[in-house]
mmCIF file with all atom_site columns, C-alpha atoms in Angstrom:
data_model
loop_
_atom_site.group_PDB
_atom_site.id
_atom_site.type_symbol
_atom_site.label_atom_id
_atom_site.label_alt_id
_atom_site.label_comp_id
_atom_site.label_asym_id
_atom_site.label_entity_id
_atom_site.label_seq_id
_atom_site.pdbx_PDB_ins_code
_atom_site.Cartn_x
_atom_site.Cartn_y
_atom_site.Cartn_z
_atom_site.occupancy
_atom_site.B_iso_or_equiv
_atom_site.pdbx_formal_charge
_atom_site.auth_seq_id
_atom_site.auth_comp_id
_atom_site.auth_asym_id
_atom_site.auth_atom_id
_atom_site.pdbx_PDB_model_num
ATOM 1   C CA . UNK A 1 1   ? 24.159 7.340   -27.401 1.00 0.00 ? 289 UNK A CA 1
ATOM 2   C CA . UNK A 1 2   ? 20.430 6.031   -26.995 1.00 0.00 ? 290 UNK A CA 1
ATOM 3   C CA . UNK A 1 3   ? 19.757 3.971   -24.675 1.00 0.00 ? 291 UNK A CA 1
ATOM 4   C CA . UNK A 1 4   ? 17.692 0.772   -25.868 1.00 0.00 ? 292 UNK A CA 1
ATOM 5   C CA . UNK A 1 5   ? 15.472 -1.830  -23.642 1.00 0.00 ? 293 UNK A CA 1
ATOM 6   C CA . UNK A 1 6   ? 14.536 -4.630  -25.571 1.00 0.00 ? 294 UNK A CA 1
ATOM 7   C CA . UNK A 1 7   ? 12.500 -7.015  -23.633 1.00 0.00 ? 295 UNK A CA 1
ATOM 8   C CA . UNK A 1 8   ? 11.963 -10.532 -25.164 1.00 0.00 ? 296 UNK A CA 1
ATOM 9   C CA . UNK A 1 9   ? 11.778 -14.312 -23.896 1.00 0.00 ? 297 UNK A CA 1
ATOM 10  C CA . UNK A 1 10  ? 12.755 -15.098 -27.370 1.00 0.00 ? 298 UNK A CA 1
ATOM 11  C CA . UNK A 1 11  ? 16.245 -15.472 -27.433 1.00 0.00 ? 299 UNK A CA 1
ATOM 12  C CA . UNK A 1 12  ? 16.566 -14.982 -31.130 1.00 0.00 ? 300 UNK A CA 1
ATOM 13  C CA . UNK A 1 13  ? 14.290 -11.809 -31.314 1.00 0.00 ? 301 UNK A CA 1
ATOM 14  C CA . UNK A 1 14  ? 16.812 -10.853 -28.522 1.00 0.00 ? 302 UNK A CA 1
ATOM 15  C CA . UNK A 1 15  ? 19.702 -11.121 -31.431 1.00 0.00 ? 303 UNK A CA 1
ATOM 16  C CA . UNK A 1 16  ? 18.154 -9.606  -34.209 1.00 0.00 ? 304 UNK A CA 1
ATOM 17  C CA . UNK A 1 17  ? 17.144 -6.583  -32.118 1.00 0.00 ? 305 UNK A CA 1
ATOM 18  C CA . UNK A 1 18  ? 20.789 -6.317  -30.999 1.00 0.00 ? 306 UNK A CA 1
ATOM 19  C CA . UNK A 1 19  ? 21.885 -6.510  -34.967 1.00 0.00 ? 307 UNK A CA 1
ATOM 20  C CA . UNK A 1 20  ? 19.334 -4.019  -35.986 1.00 0.00 ? 308 UNK A CA 1
ATOM 21  C CA . UNK A 1 21  ? 19.783 -1.796  -33.496 1.00 0.00 ? 309 UNK A CA 1
ATOM 22  C CA . UNK A 1 22  ? 23.741 -1.477  -34.056 1.00 0.00 ? 310 UNK A CA 1
ATOM 23  C CA . UNK A 1 23  ? 24.575 1.882   -33.654 1.00 0.00 ? 311 UNK A CA 1
ATOM 24  C CA . UNK A 1 24  ? 22.445 2.135   -30.521 1.00 0.00 ? 312 UNK A CA 1
ATOM 25  C CA . UNK A 1 25  ? 22.950 0.844   -26.865 1.00 0.00 ? 313 UNK A CA 1
ATOM 26  C CA . UNK A 1 26  ? 21.260 -2.715  -26.716 1.00 0.00 ? 314 UNK A CA 1
ATOM 27  C CA . UNK A 1 27  ? 20.130 -4.135  -23.441 1.00 0.00 ? 315 UNK A CA 1
ATOM 28  C CA . UNK A 1 28  ? 17.978 -7.030  -23.254 1.00 0.00 ? 316 UNK A CA 1
ATOM 29  C CA . UNK A 1 29  ? 15.992 -8.576  -20.698 1.00 0.00 ? 317 UNK A CA 1
ATOM 30  C CA . UNK A 1 30  ? 14.465 -12.080 -21.189 1.00 0.00 ? 318 UNK A CA 1
ATOM 31  C CA . UNK A 1 31  ? 11.188 -11.025 -18.668 1.00 0.00 ? 319 UNK A CA 1
ATOM 32  C CA . UNK A 1 32  ? 9.227  -8.368  -17.533 1.00 0.00 ? 320 UNK A CA 1
ATOM 33  C CA . UNK A 1 33  ? 10.003 -9.148  -14.378 1.00 0.00 ? 321 UNK A CA 1
ATOM 34  C CA . UNK A 1 34  ? 13.957 -8.034  -15.396 1.00 0.00 ? 322 UNK A CA 1
ATOM 35  C CA . UNK A 1 35  ? 12.836 -5.173  -17.357 1.00 0.00 ? 323 UNK A CA 1
ATOM 36  C CA . UNK A 1 36  ? 11.791 -3.640  -14.499 1.00 0.00 ? 324 UNK A CA 1
ATOM 37  C CA . UNK A 1 37  ? 14.877 -4.492  -12.787 1.00 0.00 ? 325 UNK A CA 1
ATOM 38  C CA . UNK A 1 38  ? 16.640 -2.770  -14.928 1.00 0.00 ? 326 UNK A CA 1
ATOM 39  C CA . UNK A 1 39  ? 14.523 -0.301  -14.751 1.00 0.00 ? 327 UNK A CA 1
ATOM 40  C CA . UNK A 1 40  ? 14.949 0.761   -11.348 1.00 0.00 ? 328 UNK A CA 1
ATOM 41  C CA . UNK A 1 41  ? 19.223 0.911   -12.004 1.00 0.00 ? 329 UNK A CA 1
ATOM 42  C CA . UNK A 1 42  ? 19.721 1.601   -15.155 1.00 0.00 ? 330 UNK A CA 1
ATOM 43  C CA . UNK A 1 43  ? 18.101 4.785   -17.781 1.00 0.00 ? 331 UNK A CA 1
ATOM 44  C CA . UNK A 1 44  ? 16.990 3.917   -21.347 1.00 0.00 ? 332 UNK A CA 1
ATOM 45  C CA . UNK A 1 45  ? 15.967 6.299   -23.959 1.00 0.00 ? 333 UNK A CA 1
ATOM 46  C CA . UNK A 1 46  ? 14.066 3.604   -24.925 1.00 0.00 ? 334 UNK A CA 1
ATOM 47  C CA . UNK A 1 47  ? 11.421 0.078   -24.663 1.00 0.00 ? 335 UNK A CA 1
ATOM 48  C CA . UNK A 1 48  ? 10.981 -2.122  -26.384 1.00 0.00 ? 336 UNK A CA 1
ATOM 49  C CA . UNK A 1 49  ? 8.362  -4.603  -25.886 1.00 0.00 ? 337 UNK A CA 1
ATOM 50  C CA . UNK A 1 50  ? 7.287  -7.962  -26.168 1.00 0.00 ? 338 UNK A CA 1
ATOM 51  C CA . UNK A 1 51  ? 3.168  -8.320  -25.006 1.00 0.00 ? 339 UNK A CA 1
ATOM 52  C CA . UNK A 1 52  ? 3.136  -12.503 -25.241 1.00 0.00 ? 340 UNK A CA 1
ATOM 53  C CA . UNK A 1 53  ? 5.649  -13.298 -22.043 1.00 0.00 ? 341 UNK A CA 1
ATOM 54  C CA . UNK A 1 54  ? 4.344  -15.924 -19.383 1.00 0.00 ? 342 UNK A CA 1
ATOM 55  C CA . UNK A 1 55  ? 4.550  -15.348 -16.082 1.00 0.00 ? 343 UNK A CA 1
ATOM 56  C CA . UNK A 1 56  ? 4.046  -11.185 -16.627 1.00 0.00 ? 344 UNK A CA 1
ATOM 57  C CA . UNK A 1 57  ? 2.782  -10.323 -19.855 1.00 0.00 ? 345 UNK A CA 1
ATOM 58  C CA . UNK A 1 58  ? 4.031  -6.870  -21.890 1.00 0.00 ? 346 UNK A CA 1
ATOM 59  C CA . UNK A 1 59  ? 0.892  -5.155  -20.859 1.00 0.00 ? 347 UNK A CA 1
ATOM 60  C CA . UNK A 1 60  ? 1.524  -6.241  -17.569 1.00 0.00 ? 348 UNK A CA 1
ATOM 61  C CA . UNK A 1 61  ? 5.028  -5.015  -17.562 1.00 0.00 ? 349 UNK A CA 1
ATOM 62  C CA . UNK A 1 62  ? 4.269  -1.568  -19.237 1.00 0.00 ? 350 UNK A CA 1
ATOM 63  C CA . UNK A 1 63  ? 1.788  -1.112  -16.439 1.00 0.00 ? 351 UNK A CA 1
ATOM 64  C CA . UNK A 1 64  ? 4.393  -1.691  -13.720 1.00 0.00 ? 352 UNK A CA 1
ATOM 65  C CA . UNK A 1 65  ? 6.793  1.015   -16.258 1.00 0.00 ? 353 UNK A CA 1
ATOM 66  C CA . UNK A 1 66  ? 4.071  3.487   -16.517 1.00 0.00 ? 354 UNK A CA 1
ATOM 67  C CA . UNK A 1 67  ? 3.115  3.513   -12.154 1.00 0.00 ? 355 UNK A CA 1
ATOM 68  C CA . UNK A 1 68  ? 6.429  4.825   -11.569 1.00 0.00 ? 356 UNK A CA 1
ATOM 69  C CA . UNK A 1 69  ? 7.057  8.664   -11.271 1.00 0.00 ? 357 UNK A CA 1
ATOM 70  C CA . UNK A 1 70  ? 10.667 8.735   -12.473 1.00 0.00 ? 358 UNK A CA 1
ATOM 71  C CA . UNK A 1 71  ? 9.203  6.524   -15.576 1.00 0.00 ? 359 UNK A CA 1
ATOM 72  C CA . UNK A 1 72  ? 5.925  7.992   -16.427 1.00 0.00 ? 360 UNK A CA 1
ATOM 73  C CA . UNK A 1 73  ? 6.825  9.544   -19.623 1.00 0.00 ? 361 UNK A CA 1
ATOM 74  C CA . UNK A 1 74  ? 9.695  6.793   -20.619 1.00 0.00 ? 362 UNK A CA 1
ATOM 75  C CA . UNK A 1 75  ? 8.977  5.510   -23.973 1.00 0.00 ? 363 UNK A CA 1
ATOM 76  C CA . UNK A 1 76  ? 7.818  2.204   -24.835 1.00 0.00 ? 364 UNK A CA 1
ATOM 77  C CA . UNK A 1 77  ? 7.183  0.207   -28.500 1.00 0.00 ? 365 UNK A CA 1
ATOM 78  C CA . UNK A 1 78  ? 5.505  -2.809  -28.339 1.00 0.00 ? 366 UNK A CA 1
ATOM 79  C CA . UNK A 1 79  ? 7.024  -6.373  -30.274 1.00 0.00 ? 367 UNK A CA 1
ATOM 80  C CA . UNK A 1 80  ? 4.595  -8.229  -30.933 1.00 0.00 ? 368 UNK A CA 1
ATOM 81  C CA . UNK A 1 81  ? 2.484  -10.923 -33.511 1.00 0.00 ? 369 UNK A CA 1
ATOM 82  C CA . UNK A 1 82  ? -0.998 -9.952  -31.980 1.00 0.00 ? 370 UNK A CA 1
ATOM 83  C CA . UNK A 1 83  ? -3.434 -8.208  -34.269 1.00 0.00 ? 371 UNK A CA 1
ATOM 84  C CA . UNK A 1 84  ? -5.076 -6.859  -30.961 1.00 0.00 ? 372 UNK A CA 1
ATOM 85  C CA . UNK A 1 85  ? -2.115 -4.260  -31.072 1.00 0.00 ? 373 UNK A CA 1
ATOM 86  C CA . UNK A 1 86  ? -3.809 -2.162  -32.490 1.00 0.00 ? 374 UNK A CA 1
ATOM 87  C CA . UNK A 1 87  ? -6.201 -1.568  -30.217 1.00 0.00 ? 375 UNK A CA 1
ATOM 88  C CA . UNK A 1 88  ? -3.771 -1.878  -27.392 1.00 0.00 ? 376 UNK A CA 1
ATOM 89  C CA . UNK A 1 89  ? -1.903 0.371   -28.658 1.00 0.00 ? 377 UNK A CA 1
ATOM 90  C CA . UNK A 1 90  ? -4.095 2.806   -28.334 1.00 0.00 ? 378 UNK A CA 1
ATOM 91  C CA . UNK A 1 91  ? -5.051 2.449   -24.610 1.00 0.00 ? 379 UNK A CA 1
ATOM 92  C CA . UNK A 1 92  ? -4.341 5.668   -23.549 1.00 0.00 ? 380 UNK A CA 1
ATOM 93  C CA . UNK A 1 93  ? -3.223 5.181   -19.766 1.00 0.00 ? 381 UNK A CA 1
ATOM 94  C CA . UNK A 1 94  ? -0.671 2.743   -21.712 1.00 0.00 ? 382 UNK A CA 1
ATOM 95  C CA . UNK A 1 95  ? 0.922  5.755   -23.705 1.00 0.00 ? 383 UNK A CA 1
ATOM 96  C CA . UNK A 1 96  ? 2.808  3.361   -26.750 1.00 0.00 ? 384 UNK A CA 1
ATOM 97  C CA . UNK A 1 97  ? 4.778  5.410   -28.741 1.00 0.00 ? 385 UNK A CA 1
ATOM 98  C CA . UNK A 1 98  ? 3.494  1.848   -31.645 1.00 0.00 ? 386 UNK A CA 1
ATOM 99  C CA . UNK A 1 99  ? 4.289  -1.194  -32.191 1.00 0.00 ? 387 UNK A CA 1
ATOM 100 C CA . UNK A 1 100 ? 6.380  -3.466  -34.717 1.00 0.00 ? 388 UNK A CA 1
ATOM 101 C CA . UNK A 1 101 ? 4.550  -6.754  -35.547 1.00 0.00 ? 389 UNK A CA 1
ATOM 102 C CA . UNK A 1 102 ? 6.859  -10.267 -35.270 1.00 0.00 ? 390 UNK A CA 1
ATOM 103 C CA . UNK A 1 103 ? 8.592  -11.514 -37.057 1.00 0.00 ? 391 UNK A CA 1
ATOM 104 C CA . UNK A 1 104 ? 10.385 -7.577  -38.132 1.00 0.00 ? 392 UNK A CA 1
ATOM 105 C CA . UNK A 1 105 ? 12.191 -6.765  -40.317 1.00 0.00 ? 393 UNK A CA 1
ATOM 106 C CA . UNK A 1 106 ? 15.925 -5.237  -39.037 1.00 0.00 ? 394 UNK A CA 1
ATOM 107 C CA . UNK A 1 107 ? 15.816 -1.942  -40.853 1.00 0.00 ? 395 UNK A CA 1
ATOM 108 C CA . UNK A 1 108 ? 11.653 -1.409  -40.471 1.00 0.00 ? 396 UNK A CA 1
ATOM 109 C CA . UNK A 1 109 ? 13.113 -2.105  -36.746 1.00 0.00 ? 397 UNK A CA 1
ATOM 110 C CA . UNK A 1 110 ? 15.305 0.236   -36.908 1.00 0.00 ? 398 UNK A CA 1
ATOM 111 C CA . UNK A 1 111 ? 13.376 2.922   -39.103 1.00 0.00 ? 399 UNK A CA 1
ATOM 112 C CA . UNK A 1 112 ? 10.611 3.019   -36.173 1.00 0.00 ? 400 UNK A CA 1
ATOM 113 C CA . UNK A 1 113 ? 12.864 3.576   -33.463 1.00 0.00 ? 401 UNK A CA 1
ATOM 114 C CA . UNK A 1 114 ? 15.057 6.335   -34.810 1.00 0.00 ? 402 UNK A CA 1
ATOM 115 C CA . UNK A 1 115 ? 11.069 7.748   -35.989 1.00 0.00 ? 403 UNK A CA 1
ATOM 116 C CA . UNK A 1 116 ? 10.542 7.278   -32.139 1.00 0.00 ? 404 UNK A CA 1
ATOM 117 C CA . UNK A 1 117 ? 14.014 9.059   -31.111 1.00 0.00 ? 405 UNK A CA 1
ATOM 118 C CA . UNK A 1 118 ? 13.671 12.413  -33.228 1.00 0.00 ? 406 UNK A CA 1
ATOM 119 C CA . UNK A 1 119 ? 10.706 13.307  -31.202 1.00 0.00 ? 407 UNK A CA 1
#
């Protein structure tokens, strides 16, 4: 079973993502720091990462993920309400697989995740 880590500081978004992705093994983190701690101990097939979070935002979190040799190729998708995300998602060095705009529909999230994990 594919493992997904959903990182968002909003508990409702974590619940909604867990519901939408119930066919996968879903783990959650409510901060960039918790995400990095989890990835230091566990392997996942995909990270869904909120862009706007306090302390360490999604972009800083992703930069930290990409600095780790064993995580350079880890698929990451942004979850965001940010209008500028299309520009950020095109940043080559971040190697983002895509994004889903919030608020998201469960089926839209599931479809995008299936598309990424099918590659």
